[in-house]
PDB file of C-alpha atoms (C1' of nucleotides) in Angstrom:
ATOM      1  CA  MET A   8      -0.366   5.547 -21.338  1.00 72.00           C
ATOM      2  CA  GLU A   9       0.790   3.831 -18.194  1.00 82.00           C
ATOM      3  CA  SER A  10      -1.883   2.267 -16.000  1.00 87.00           C
ATOM      4  CA  LEU A  11      -2.238   2.993 -12.302  1.00 86.00           C
ATOM      5  CA  THR A  12      -1.364  -0.614 -11.504  1.00 91.00           C
ATOM      6  CA  ASP A  13       1.883  -0.249 -13.421  1.00 91.00           C
ATOM      7  CA  ARG A  14       2.706   2.968 -11.588  1.00 93.00           C
ATOM      8  CA  ILE A  15       2.106   1.289  -8.259  1.00 91.00           C
ATOM      9  CA  ARG A  16       4.222  -1.685  -9.290  1.00 90.00           C
ATOM     10  CA  ARG A  17       6.947   0.798 -10.216  1.00 90.00           C
ATOM     11  CA  GLY A  18       6.766   2.400  -6.760  1.00 90.00           C
ATOM     12  CA  ASP A  19       5.640   5.750  -8.134  1.00 95.00           C
ATOM     13  CA  VAL A  20       5.376   8.204  -5.235  1.00 96.00           C
ATOM     14  CA  LEU A  21       2.979  10.349  -7.247  1.00 96.00           C
ATOM     15  CA  ALA A  22       0.375   7.583  -7.063  1.00 95.00           C
ATOM     16  CA  ALA A  23      -1.601   8.010  -3.855  1.00 94.00           C
ATOM     17  CA  ALA A  24      -2.240   4.298  -3.434  1.00 92.00           C
ATOM     18  CA  CYS A  25       1.406   3.292  -3.831  1.00 94.00           C
ATOM     19  CA  PRO A  26       3.101   1.969  -0.683  1.00 94.00           C
ATOM     20  CA  SER A  27       6.084   4.186  -1.421  1.00 95.00           C
ATOM     21  CA  ARG A  28       3.894   7.183  -0.632  1.00 95.00           C
ATOM     22  CA  ALA A  29       3.358   6.033   2.948  1.00 95.00           C
ATOM     23  CA  ILE A  30       7.033   5.187   3.456  1.00 96.00           C
ATOM     24  CA  LEU A  31       8.013   8.568   2.030  1.00 97.00           C
ATOM     25  CA  ARG A  32       5.623  10.224   4.473  1.00 96.00           C
ATOM     26  CA  HIS A  33       7.239   8.398   7.386  1.00 97.00           C
ATOM     27  CA  MET A  34      10.796   9.184   6.260  1.00 97.00           C
ATOM     28  CA  THR A  35      10.122  12.830   5.529  1.00 97.00           C
ATOM     29  CA  SER A  36       7.777  13.462   8.423  1.00 97.00           C
ATOM     30  CA  GLN A  37       8.738  16.315  10.672  1.00 96.00           C
ATOM     31  CA  TRP A  38      10.284  13.990  13.255  1.00 98.00           C
ATOM     32  CA  GLY A  39      11.153  11.094  10.963  1.00 98.00           C
ATOM     33  CA  VAL A  40      13.780  13.180   9.190  1.00 98.00           C
ATOM     34  CA  LEU A  41      15.407  14.189  12.455  1.00 98.00           C
ATOM     35  CA  VAL A  42      15.290  10.679  13.913  1.00 98.00           C
ATOM     36  CA  LEU A  43      17.087   9.302  10.858  1.00 98.00           C
ATOM     37  CA  LEU A  44      19.643  12.083  11.078  1.00 98.00           C
ATOM     38  CA  VAL A  45      20.420  11.510  14.727  1.00 98.00           C
ATOM     39  CA  LEU A  46      20.489   7.728  14.503  1.00 98.00           C
ATOM     40  CA  ARG A  47      22.978   8.107  11.665  1.00 97.00           C
ATOM     41  CA  GLU A  48      25.651   9.196  14.148  1.00 97.00           C
ATOM     42  CA  ARG A  49      25.125   6.220  16.421  1.00 97.00           C
ATOM     43  CA  THR A  50      22.656   4.113  18.359  1.00 97.00           C
ATOM     44  CA  HIS A  51      20.571   6.141  20.781  1.00 97.00           C
ATOM     45  CA  ARG A  52      18.158   5.203  23.502  1.00 96.00           C
ATOM     46  CA  PHE A  53      14.695   6.702  23.662  1.00 97.00           C
ATOM     47  CA  SER A  54      15.428   9.426  26.170  1.00 96.00           C
ATOM     48  CA  ALA A  55      18.667  10.369  24.413  1.00 96.00           C
ATOM     49  CA  LEU A  56      16.778  10.819  21.137  1.00 97.00           C
ATOM     50  CA  ARG A  57      14.214  12.902  22.946  1.00 96.00           C
ATOM     51  CA  ARG A  58      16.869  15.194  24.375  1.00 95.00           C
ATOM     52  CA  ARG A  59      18.738  15.434  21.080  1.00 96.00           C
ATOM     53  CA  ILE A  60      15.714  16.260  18.935  1.00 97.00           C
ATOM     54  CA  ASP A  61      14.688  19.596  20.287  1.00 95.00           C
ATOM     55  CA  GLY A  62      10.931  20.013  20.560  1.00 94.00           C
ATOM     56  CA  VAL A  63       9.753  16.460  19.982  1.00 96.00           C
ATOM     57  CA  SER A  64       7.141  15.086  22.374  1.00 95.00           C
ATOM     58  CA  GLU A  65       7.404  11.597  23.849  1.00 95.00           C
ATOM     59  CA  ARG A  66       4.243  10.625  22.064  1.00 96.00           C
ATOM     60  CA  MET A  67       5.426  11.747  18.624  1.00 96.00           C
ATOM     61  CA  LEU A  68       8.867  10.241  19.102  1.00 97.00           C
ATOM     62  CA  ALA A  69       7.390   6.872  20.034  1.00 97.00           C
ATOM     63  CA  GLN A  70       5.006   6.956  17.105  1.00 96.00           C
ATOM     64  CA  THR A  71       7.687   7.993  14.636  1.00 97.00           C
ATOM     65  CA  LEU A  72      10.037   5.267  15.818  1.00 97.00           C
ATOM     66  CA  LYS A  73       7.296   2.689  15.485  1.00 96.00           C
ATOM     67  CA  LEU A  74       6.541   3.734  11.917  1.00 96.00           C
ATOM     68  CA  LEU A  75      10.193   3.680  10.913  1.00 97.00           C
ATOM     69  CA  GLU A  76      10.617   0.326  12.593  1.00 97.00           C
ATOM     70  CA  GLY A  77       7.600  -0.923  10.645  1.00 95.00           C
ATOM     71  CA  ASP A  78       9.344   0.245   7.465  1.00 96.00           C
ATOM     72  CA  ALA A  79      12.450  -1.710   8.435  1.00 96.00           C
ATOM     73  CA  LEU A  80      14.547   1.453   8.596  1.00 97.00           C
ATOM     74  CA  VAL A  81      15.010   1.446  12.346  1.00 97.00           C
ATOM     75  CA  ARG A  82      15.872  -1.432  14.657  1.00 97.00           C
ATOM     76  CA  ARG A  83      14.537  -1.510  18.205  1.00 97.00           C
ATOM     77  CA  VAL A  84      16.345  -3.498  20.877  1.00 96.00           C
ATOM     78  CA  ALA A  85      14.766  -3.630  24.314  1.00 95.00           C
ATOM     79  CA  HIS A  86      16.853  -4.836  27.245  1.00 93.00           C
ATOM     80  CA  ALA A  87      14.848  -6.564  29.944  1.00 89.00           C
ATOM     81  CA  THR A  88      16.290  -4.521  32.791  1.00 90.00           C
ATOM     82  CA  VAL A  89      14.927  -2.294  35.532  1.00 88.00           C
ATOM     83  CA  PRO A  90      14.823   0.537  34.742  1.00 90.00           C
ATOM     84  CA  PRO A  91      14.044  -0.276  31.081  1.00 92.00           C
ATOM     85  CA  HIS A  92      16.661   0.398  28.430  1.00 95.00           C
ATOM     86  CA  VAL A  93      15.714   0.511  24.750  1.00 97.00           C
ATOM     87  CA  ASP A  94      18.235   1.070  21.990  1.00 97.00           C
ATOM     88  CA  TYR A  95      17.327   2.423  18.579  1.00 98.00           C
ATOM     89  CA  SER A  96      19.619   2.130  15.592  1.00 98.00           C
ATOM     90  CA  LEU A  97      19.468   2.166  11.807  1.00 98.00           C
ATOM     91  CA  THR A  98      19.129  -0.995   9.762  1.00 97.00           C
ATOM     92  CA  PRO A  99      21.357  -1.219   6.655  1.00 97.00           C
ATOM     93  CA  LEU A 100      18.320  -0.059   4.678  1.00 96.00           C
ATOM     94  CA  GLY A 101      17.829   2.780   7.147  1.00 97.00           C
ATOM     95  CA  GLU A 102      21.430   3.873   6.713  1.00 98.00           C
ATOM     96  CA  GLU A 103      20.919   4.223   2.979  1.00 98.00           C
ATOM     97  CA  ALA A 104      17.753   6.216   3.543  1.00 98.00           C
ATOM     98  CA  ALA A 105      19.339   8.353   6.237  1.00 98.00           C
ATOM     99  CA  ALA A 106      22.299   9.129   3.990  1.00 98.00           C
ATOM    100  CA  HIS A 107      19.957  10.716   1.454  1.00 98.00           C
ATOM    101  CA  VAL A 108      18.135  12.624   4.159  1.00 98.00           C
ATOM    102  CA  ALA A 109      21.464  13.866   5.488  1.00 98.00           C
ATOM    103  CA  GLN A 110      22.446  15.145   2.040  1.00 97.00           C
ATOM    104  CA  LEU A 111      19.294  17.201   2.010  1.00 97.00           C
ATOM    105  CA  THR A 112      19.750  18.635   5.492  1.00 97.00           C
ATOM    106  CA  ASP A 113      23.455  19.276   4.917  1.00 97.00           C
ATOM    107  CA  TRP A 114      22.579  21.249   1.817  1.00 97.00           C
ATOM    108  CA  LEU A 115      19.918  23.120   3.744  1.00 97.00           C
ATOM    109  CA  GLU A 116      22.157  24.014   6.669  1.00 96.00           C
ATOM    110  CA  VAL A 117      24.742  25.414   4.275  1.00 96.00           C
ATOM    111  CA  ASN A 118      22.160  27.335   2.266  1.00 96.00           C
ATOM    112  CA  VAL A 119      19.692  28.622   4.867  1.00 95.00           C
ATOM    113  CA  SER A 120      21.322  32.019   4.657  1.00 94.00           C
ATOM    114  CA  ARG A 121      20.611  32.233   0.915  1.00 94.00           C
ATOM    115  CA  ILE A 122      16.963  31.461   1.646  1.00 94.00           C
ATOM    116  CA  ILE A 123      16.563  33.787   4.596  1.00 93.00           C
ATOM    117  CA  GLY A 124      18.513  36.438   2.752  1.00 87.00           C
ATOM    118  CA  SER A 125      16.276  36.278  -0.324  1.00 87.00           C
ATOM    119  CA  ASP A 126      13.457  38.799  -0.580  1.00 79.00           C
ATOM    120  CA  ALA A 127      10.944  36.004  -1.134  1.00 79.00           C
ATOM    121  CA  ALA A 128      11.631  34.710   2.357  1.00 77.00           C
ATOM    122  CA  ILE A 129       8.530  35.498   4.333  1.00 70.00           C
ATOM    123  CA  ASP A 130       7.944  33.505   7.471  1.00 61.00           C
ATOM    124  CA  ALA A 131       4.858  31.327   7.718  1.00 56.00           C
TER     125      ALA A 131
ATOM    126  CA  MET B   8      29.641  23.030  24.681  1.00 70.00           C
ATOM    127  CA  GLU B   9      28.023  24.883  21.831  1.00 82.00           C
ATOM    128  CA  SER B  10      25.391  27.460  22.732  1.00 86.00           C
ATOM    129  CA  LEU B  11      21.898  27.481  21.264  1.00 86.00           C
ATOM    130  CA  THR B  12      22.623  30.793  19.555  1.00 91.00           C
ATOM    131  CA  ASP B  13      25.613  29.257  17.829  1.00 90.00           C
ATOM    132  CA  ARG B  14      23.568  26.283  16.705  1.00 92.00           C
ATOM    133  CA  ILE B  15      20.910  28.549  15.265  1.00 91.00           C
ATOM    134  CA  ARG B  16      23.565  30.634  13.517  1.00 89.00           C
ATOM    135  CA  ARG B  17      24.929  27.390  12.090  1.00 90.00           C
ATOM    136  CA  GLY B  18      21.476  26.457  10.739  1.00 90.00           C
ATOM    137  CA  ASP B  19      21.224  23.355  12.929  1.00 95.00           C
ATOM    138  CA  VAL B  20      17.978  21.568  12.064  1.00 96.00           C
ATOM    139  CA  LEU B  21      18.016  19.859  15.459  1.00 96.00           C
ATOM    140  CA  ALA B  22      17.431  23.216  17.139  1.00 95.00           C
ATOM    141  CA  ALA B  23      13.702  23.856  17.256  1.00 94.00           C
ATOM    142  CA  ALA B  24      14.066  27.622  17.008  1.00 93.00           C
ATOM    143  CA  CYS B  25      16.318  27.518  13.947  1.00 94.00           C
ATOM    144  CA  PRO B  26      14.766  28.823  10.710  1.00 94.00           C
ATOM    145  CA  SER B  27      16.148  25.781   8.904  1.00 96.00           C
ATOM    146  CA  ARG B  28      13.669  23.651  10.839  1.00 96.00           C
ATOM    147  CA  ALA B  29      10.712  25.453   9.301  1.00 95.00           C
ATOM    148  CA  ILE B  30      12.172  25.330   5.799  1.00 96.00           C
ATOM    149  CA  LEU B  31      12.913  21.632   6.217  1.00 97.00           C
ATOM    150  CA  ARG B  32       9.309  21.092   7.282  1.00 97.00           C
ATOM    151  CA  HIS B  33       8.065  22.835   4.148  1.00 97.00           C
ATOM    152  CA  MET B  34      10.417  20.948   1.833  1.00 97.00           C
ATOM    153  CA  THR B  35       9.743  17.565   3.357  1.00 97.00           C
ATOM    154  CA  SER B  36       6.058  18.048   3.993  1.00 97.00           C
ATOM    155  CA  GLN B  37       3.816  15.444   2.465  1.00 96.00           C
ATOM    156  CA  TRP B  38       2.935  17.670  -0.496  1.00 97.00           C
ATOM    157  CA  GLY B  39       6.066  19.808  -0.513  1.00 98.00           C
ATOM    158  CA  VAL B  40       8.182  16.835  -1.549  1.00 98.00           C
ATOM    159  CA  LEU B  41       5.869  15.971  -4.411  1.00 98.00           C
ATOM    160  CA  VAL B  42       5.532  19.560  -5.603  1.00 98.00           C
ATOM    161  CA  LEU B  43       9.319  19.899  -5.808  1.00 98.00           C
ATOM    162  CA  LEU B  44       9.528  16.590  -7.651  1.00 98.00           C
ATOM    163  CA  VAL B  45       6.933  17.516 -10.237  1.00 98.00           C
ATOM    164  CA  LEU B  46       8.203  21.052 -10.781  1.00 98.00           C
ATOM    165  CA  ARG B  47      11.616  19.556 -11.398  1.00 97.00           C
ATOM    166  CA  GLU B  48      10.432  18.194 -14.747  1.00 97.00           C
ATOM    167  CA  ARG B  49       9.086  21.508 -15.933  1.00 97.00           C
ATOM    168  CA  THR B  50       6.905  24.513 -15.145  1.00 98.00           C
ATOM    169  CA  HIS B  51       3.348  23.571 -14.263  1.00 98.00           C
ATOM    170  CA  ARG B  52       0.205  25.548 -13.727  1.00 97.00           C
ATOM    171  CA  PHE B  53      -1.945  25.092 -10.655  1.00 97.00           C
ATOM    172  CA  SER B  54      -4.473  22.703 -12.112  1.00 96.00           C
ATOM    173  CA  ALA B  55      -1.762  20.651 -13.817  1.00 97.00           C
ATOM    174  CA  LEU B  56       0.043  20.220 -10.494  1.00 97.00           C
ATOM    175  CA  ARG B  57      -3.217  19.226  -8.897  1.00 97.00           C
ATOM    176  CA  ARG B  58      -3.849  16.550 -11.514  1.00 96.00           C
ATOM    177  CA  ARG B  59      -0.281  15.286 -11.408  1.00 96.00           C
ATOM    178  CA  ILE B  60      -0.058  14.968  -7.623  1.00 97.00           C
ATOM    179  CA  ASP B  61      -2.583  12.278  -6.899  1.00 95.00           C
ATOM    180  CA  GLY B  62      -4.609  12.957  -3.755  1.00 94.00           C
ATOM    181  CA  VAL B  63      -3.698  16.567  -3.035  1.00 97.00           C
ATOM    182  CA  SER B  64      -6.539  18.960  -2.234  1.00 96.00           C
ATOM    183  CA  GLU B  65      -6.748  22.456  -3.693  1.00 96.00           C
ATOM    184  CA  ARG B  66      -6.335  23.912  -0.247  1.00 96.00           C
ATOM    185  CA  MET B  67      -3.183  21.968   0.594  1.00 97.00           C
ATOM    186  CA  LEU B  68      -1.643  22.556  -2.819  1.00 97.00           C
ATOM    187  CA  ALA B  69      -2.196  26.297  -2.542  1.00 97.00           C
ATOM    188  CA  GLN B  70      -0.802  26.373   0.969  1.00 97.00           C
ATOM    189  CA  THR B  71       2.231  24.280   0.060  1.00 98.00           C
ATOM    190  CA  LEU B  72       3.010  26.424  -2.957  1.00 98.00           C
ATOM    191  CA  LYS B  73       2.751  29.567  -0.870  1.00 97.00           C
ATOM    192  CA  LEU B  74       5.149  28.197   1.745  1.00 97.00           C
ATOM    193  CA  LEU B  75       7.686  27.099  -0.867  1.00 97.00           C
ATOM    194  CA  GLU B  76       7.376  30.442  -2.601  1.00 97.00           C
ATOM    195  CA  GLY B  77       8.006  32.110   0.761  1.00 96.00           C
ATOM    196  CA  ASP B  78      11.172  30.037   1.060  1.00 96.00           C
ATOM    197  CA  ALA B  79      12.301  31.193  -2.385  1.00 96.00           C
ATOM    198  CA  LEU B  80      12.241  27.653  -3.736  1.00 97.00           C
ATOM    199  CA  VAL B  81       9.266  28.145  -6.031  1.00 98.00           C
ATOM    200  CA  ARG B  82       8.531  31.025  -8.373  1.00 97.00           C
ATOM    201  CA  ARG B  83       4.944  32.057  -9.075  1.00 97.00           C
ATOM    202  CA  VAL B  84       4.135  33.901 -12.280  1.00 97.00           C
ATOM    203  CA  ALA B  85       0.547  35.087 -12.754  1.00 96.00           C
ATOM    204  CA  HIS B  86      -0.553  36.167 -16.206  1.00 93.00           C
ATOM    205  CA  ALA B  87      -3.199  38.882 -16.193  1.00 89.00           C
ATOM    206  CA  THR B  88      -5.589  37.067 -18.496  1.00 90.00           C
ATOM    207  CA  VAL B  89      -9.177  35.878 -18.359  1.00 88.00           C
ATOM    208  CA  PRO B  90      -9.388  33.084 -17.432  1.00 91.00           C
ATOM    209  CA  PRO B  91      -6.403  33.366 -15.047  1.00 93.00           C
ATOM    210  CA  HIS B  92      -3.186  31.523 -15.838  1.00 95.00           C
ATOM    211  CA  VAL B  93      -0.550  30.987 -13.163  1.00 97.00           C
ATOM    212  CA  ASP B  94       2.751  29.239 -13.756  1.00 97.00           C
ATOM    213  CA  TYR B  95       4.794  27.631 -11.015  1.00 98.00           C
ATOM    214  CA  SER B  96       8.439  26.772 -11.474  1.00 98.00           C
ATOM    215  CA  LEU B  97      11.560  26.170  -9.425  1.00 98.00           C
ATOM    216  CA  THR B  98      14.007  28.921  -8.605  1.00 97.00           C
ATOM    217  CA  PRO B  99      17.704  28.033  -8.967  1.00 97.00           C
ATOM    218  CA  LEU B 100      17.685  27.450  -5.213  1.00 97.00           C
ATOM    219  CA  GLY B 101      14.604  25.278  -5.585  1.00 98.00           C
ATOM    220  CA  GLU B 102      16.296  23.202  -8.260  1.00 98.00           C
ATOM    221  CA  GLU B 103      19.125  22.409  -5.884  1.00 98.00           C
ATOM    222  CA  ALA B 104      16.670  21.461  -3.176  1.00 98.00           C
ATOM    223  CA  ALA B 105      14.524  19.429  -5.546  1.00 98.00           C
ATOM    224  CA  ALA B 106      17.568  17.533  -6.797  1.00 98.00           C
ATOM    225  CA  HIS B 107      18.236  16.272  -3.267  1.00 98.00           C
ATOM    226  CA  VAL B 108      14.585  15.380  -2.784  1.00 98.00           C
ATOM    227  CA  ALA B 109      14.639  13.497  -6.090  1.00 98.00           C
ATOM    228  CA  GLN B 110      17.671  11.480  -4.965  1.00 97.00           C
ATOM    229  CA  LEU B 111      15.698  10.385  -1.952  1.00 97.00           C
ATOM    230  CA  THR B 112      12.562   9.437  -3.872  1.00 97.00           C
ATOM    231  CA  ASP B 113      14.563   7.738  -6.612  1.00 97.00           C
ATOM    232  CA  TRP B 114      16.266   5.599  -4.002  1.00 97.00           C
ATOM    233  CA  LEU B 115      12.908   4.871  -2.422  1.00 97.00           C
ATOM    234  CA  GLU B 116      11.183   3.871  -5.654  1.00 96.00           C
ATOM    235  CA  VAL B 117      14.008   1.461  -6.412  1.00 96.00           C
ATOM    236  CA  ASN B 118      14.031   0.010  -2.907  1.00 96.00           C
ATOM    237  CA  VAL B 119      10.354  -0.126  -1.920  1.00 95.00           C
ATOM    238  CA  SER B 120      10.353  -3.832  -2.647  1.00 94.00           C
ATOM    239  CA  ARG B 121      13.137  -4.408  -0.124  1.00 94.00           C
ATOM    240  CA  ILE B 122      11.082  -2.574   2.473  1.00 94.00           C
ATOM    241  CA  ILE B 123       7.756  -4.205   1.700  1.00 92.00           C
ATOM    242  CA  GLY B 124       9.488  -7.552   1.424  1.00 87.00           C
ATOM    243  CA  SER B 125      11.130  -7.262   4.852  1.00 87.00           C
ATOM    244  CA  ASP B 126       9.382  -8.937   7.760  1.00 79.00           C
ATOM    245  CA  ALA B 127       9.468  -5.693   9.732  1.00 79.00           C
ATOM    246  CA  ALA B 128       7.175  -4.095   7.181  1.00 78.00           C
ATOM    247  CA  ILE B 129       3.875  -3.645   8.933  1.00 71.00           C
ATOM    248  CA  ASP B 130       1.478  -1.106   7.482  1.00 61.00           C
ATOM    249  CA  ALA B 131       0.416   1.838   9.597  1.00 56.00           C
TER     250      ALA B 131
ATOM    251  C1'  DC C   3      12.896   5.275  37.190  1.00 52.17           C
ATOM    252  C1'  DC C   4      12.331   4.535  31.759  1.00 52.17           C
ATOM    253  C1'  DG C   5       9.604   3.712  27.964  1.00 52.17           C
ATOM    254  C1'  DC C   6       5.663   3.907  26.411  1.00 52.17           C
ATOM    255  C1'  DA C   7      -0.044   3.785  26.339  1.00 52.17           C
ATOM    256  C1'  DT C   8      -4.087   6.425  27.123  1.00 52.17           C
ATOM    257  C1'  DC C   9      -6.861  10.374  27.608  1.00 52.17           C
ATOM    258  C1'  DC C  10      -7.965  14.946  26.440  1.00 52.17           C
ATOM    259  C1'  DT C  11      -7.203  19.475  24.226  1.00 52.17           C
ATOM    260  C1'  DT C  12      -5.411  22.025  20.370  1.00 52.17           C
ATOM    261  C1'  DT C  13      -4.003  22.450  15.722  1.00 52.17           C
ATOM    262  C1'  DA C  14      -3.632  21.098  11.089  1.00 52.17           C
ATOM    263  C1'  DA C  15      -5.523  18.541   7.166  1.00 52.17           C
ATOM    264  C1'  DG C  16      -9.295  17.317   3.937  1.00 52.17           C
ATOM    265  C1'  DA C  17     -13.770  18.202   1.318  1.00 52.17           C
ATOM    266  C1'  DT C  18     -16.335  21.333  -1.025  1.00 52.17           C
ATOM    267  C1'  DA C  19     -18.975  25.438  -2.198  1.00 52.17           C
ATOM    268  C1'  DC C  20     -18.082  29.884  -3.738  1.00 52.17           C
ATOM    269  C1'  DT C  21     -15.750  34.321  -5.796  1.00 52.17           C
ATOM    270  C1'  DG C  22     -12.543  37.581  -8.628  1.00 52.17           C
TER     271       DG C  22
ATOM    272  C1'  DC D  30      -8.802  28.977 -13.747  1.00 52.17           C
ATOM    273  C1'  DA D  31      -6.936  29.788  -9.569  1.00 52.17           C
ATOM    274  C1'  DG D  32      -7.605  30.238  -5.636  1.00 52.17           C
ATOM    275  C1'  DT D  33     -10.255  31.528  -0.677  1.00 52.17           C
ATOM    276  C1'  DA D  34     -13.949  30.722   3.058  1.00 52.17           C
ATOM    277  C1'  DT D  35     -16.171  27.532   5.656  1.00 52.17           C
ATOM    278  C1'  DC D  36     -17.111  23.317   7.784  1.00 52.17           C
ATOM    279  C1'  DT D  37     -15.813  18.722   9.102  1.00 52.17           C
ATOM    280  C1'  DT D  38     -12.425  15.250  10.289  1.00 52.17           C
ATOM    281  C1'  DA D  39      -7.921  13.534  11.538  1.00 52.17           C
ATOM    282  C1'  DA D  40      -3.521  14.196  13.461  1.00 52.17           C
ATOM    283  C1'  DA D  41      -0.296  16.510  16.742  1.00 52.17           C
ATOM    284  C1'  DG D  42       0.800  18.106  21.448  1.00 52.17           C
ATOM    285  C1'  DG D  43       0.434  17.802  26.696  1.00 52.17           C
ATOM    286  C1'  DA D  44      -0.514  15.500  30.990  1.00 52.17           C
ATOM    287  C1'  DT D  45      -0.855  11.540  33.397  1.00 52.17           C
ATOM    288  C1'  DG D  46      -0.754   6.548  34.450  1.00 52.17           C
ATOM    289  C1'  DC D  47       1.382   2.164  34.595  1.00 52.17           C
ATOM    290  C1'  DG D  48       4.026  -1.945  33.830  1.00 52.17           C
ATOM    291  C1'  DG D  49       8.589  -3.623  33.682  1.00 52.17           C
TER     292       DG D  49
END
DNA sequence: CCGCATCCTTTAAGATACTG
DNA sequence: CAGTATCTTAAAGGATGCGG
């Protein structure tokens, strides 16, 4: 039987105390997913991200970006100009992560109709 | 310029009103991800899922399962026995979804060290 | 002006006792 | 055993302020 310490060392997302759990939460958070997706196309500034990601609040966008930056998935470059100009882009690590996220969303966008069409599909 | 209606018809996750947004939220929710992962191995009953997914509460597990069932990703089979016995498994659609989720978590488990090791990695 | 930080309200998550 | 009802706690959303 594998010990908890071993599972954490392995990066097991099923272990609550494993750091991978937190990173997974950031990446797959409601806005984290969309931020990664949008940054995958190109660098965006804060306000551009906000406009692109329909429904996100300034507060949540800022928080999400900070978390992803803390996980070394997103790079933040602030230009010391007036008015301020801050560019967000993916790190190499972030591009790998975002690629996986994009696979998921691509699959979803293609298959939404199968889900909505199914008789199990009840809204919630 | 593409209209909002067209984007929704296309399943665009960036459109807040698109059904794909809600499904994406369910799939990538904190517990949704882990439920899909665990069900990918095999059918589990409620209590087994609860034990396997470290940290999940009964309430959240029940809610997550209901949402995923509503999205036709999870199948719920209740046996009319005393004591009750309910089996949860993936639908074919759910297996496709779970496969993408697993790709993401597999990548993460392999690369956590790169993230934790990076100097950007601040916990939050 | 833009990119946040802060404050406050609203909503969702977590713990747990309880029922069919 | 597999949930639901209820209560408590934390996180999300909105409005506003402020420094660069």
